[in-house]
C-alpha positions in Angstrom: 0.0 0.0 -0.3 2.9 2.4 0.8 3.9 2.0 -3.1 1.0 3.0 -4.1 0.7 6.5 -2.7 3.9 7.8 -4.7 2.1 6.5 -7.9 -1.3 8.2 -6.9 0.8 11.4 -6.3 2.8 11.2 -9.5 -0.7 10.8 -11.4 -2.5 13.7 -9.8 0.6 16.1 -10.5 0.6 15.1 -13.8 -2.9 15.4 -14.5 -2.8 18.9 -12.7 0.0 19.9 -15.1 -1.7 18.9 -18.2 -4.7 20.7 -17.2 -2.5 23.5 -16.9 -0.9 23.0 -20.0 -4.2 23.4 -21.6 -5.2 26.6 -20.5 -1.6 27.7 -21.2 -2.0 26.7 -24.8 -5.2 28.6 -25.0 -3.7 31.6 -23.7 -0.3 31.1 -25.9 -2.9 30.9 -29.0 -4.1 34.2 -27.9 -0.6 36.5 -28.2 -0.8 38.4 -31.3 -4.7 38.5 -30.8 -6.5 41.8 -30.5 -8.5 41.9 -27.0 -11.6 41.8 -28.7 -11.1 38.0 -29.6 -10.8 37.0 -26.3 -13.7 38.9 -25.2 -15.7 37.6 -28.1 -14.9 34.1 -26.7 -14.7 34.5 -22.7 -16.7 37.9 -22.1 -15.0 41.1 -21.3 -12.5 40.8 -18.7 -12.7 41.0 -14.6 -10.4 43.8 -14.3 -7.6 45.5 -16.4 -5.0 47.6 -15.7 -2.2 49.6 -16.9 1.8 48.7 -16.4 4.3 51.2 -15.9 6.1 49.7 -19.4 3.2 50.9 -21.3 1.4 47.5 -21.6 -2.1 46.8 -19.9 -3.1 43.5 -18.4 -6.3 42.0 -19.0 -7.3 39.5 -16.3 -10.1 37.1 -16.5 -11.4 35.3 -13.3 -12.9 31.6 -13.0 -14.4 30.2 -10.4 -15.3 26.6 -9.9 -17.4 25.2 -7.2 -17.9 21.7 -6.7 -20.4 19.9 -4.0 -20.8 16.5 -2.9 -23.9 15.2 -1.3 -23.1 13.4 1.9 -24.1 9.8 2.7 -24.5 7.4 5.2 -23.2 3.7 5.7 -24.6 1.4 7.6 -22.4 -1.9 9.0 -23.8 -4.7 10.9 -21.9 -6.7 13.1 -22.5 -10.1 14.6 -20.8 -11.3 17.8 -21.4 -12.9 21.4 -24.3 -10.1 22.4 -25.9 -10.5 19.2 -26.0 -8.0 16.0 -24.9 -4.7 16.5 -25.3 -1.9 14.0 -23.0 1.3 13.6 -24.1 4.0 11.0 -20.9 6.1 9.7 -22.0 9.6 8.1 -20.1 11.3 5.8 -21.4 14.9 5.7 -22.0 17.0 2.6 -18.6 19.3 1.2 -18.2 22.1 -0.9 -15.3 23.1 -2.4 -14.2 26.6 -4.3 -11.3 27.3 -6.8 -10.5 30.7 -7.9 -7.9 30.8 -11.1 -7.0 33.9 -12.6 -6.1 34.1 -16.3 -3.9 37.4 -17.0 -3.1 38.4 -20.3 -0.6 41.4 -21.3 -1.3 43.9 -24.1 0.6 46.7 -25.8 -1.6 49.6 -28.1 -1.6 49.0 -31.9 -2.2 52.2 -33.1 -2.1 50.7 -36.8 -4.6 48.4 -35.5 -6.4 50.4 -33.1 -6.3 48.4 -30.4 -4.6 46.5 -27.9 -2.9 43.5 -29.0 -1.6 40.5 -26.7 2.3 39.8 -26.3 2.5 37.5 -23.6 0.9 36.3 -20.9 0.7 34.9 -17.1 1.3 30.8 -16.9 -2.1 30.1 -14.6 -1.4 28.6 -11.1 -1.3 24.8 -10.9 -5.0 23.2 -11.0 -6.4 26.1 -13.1 
């Protein structure tokens, strides 16, 4: 059983890295595109702000909520004193995950708009 734990951990890390890779690939595909392209696909950014070097950061936030229902498990054991029943309860749980996707753009006078030139890699698990 002890050997399975490192394998499971490695599998989970690999899966989250692959998922992060997908988001980074999408963002990489936006480099060279105008901000309006991202807005058409993902809606307006949640925030935007100017940087000292003349670029502008555009940031989208994604919030994922996962809820699992609780359940009860009933176990009956038979011993000297007759059958005994024990009930284990697992409570319901809710988890929240906030992911930020930040793209950096520079104003292109010829195109009359902001054009993405780089991005911040998403956090692990986003």
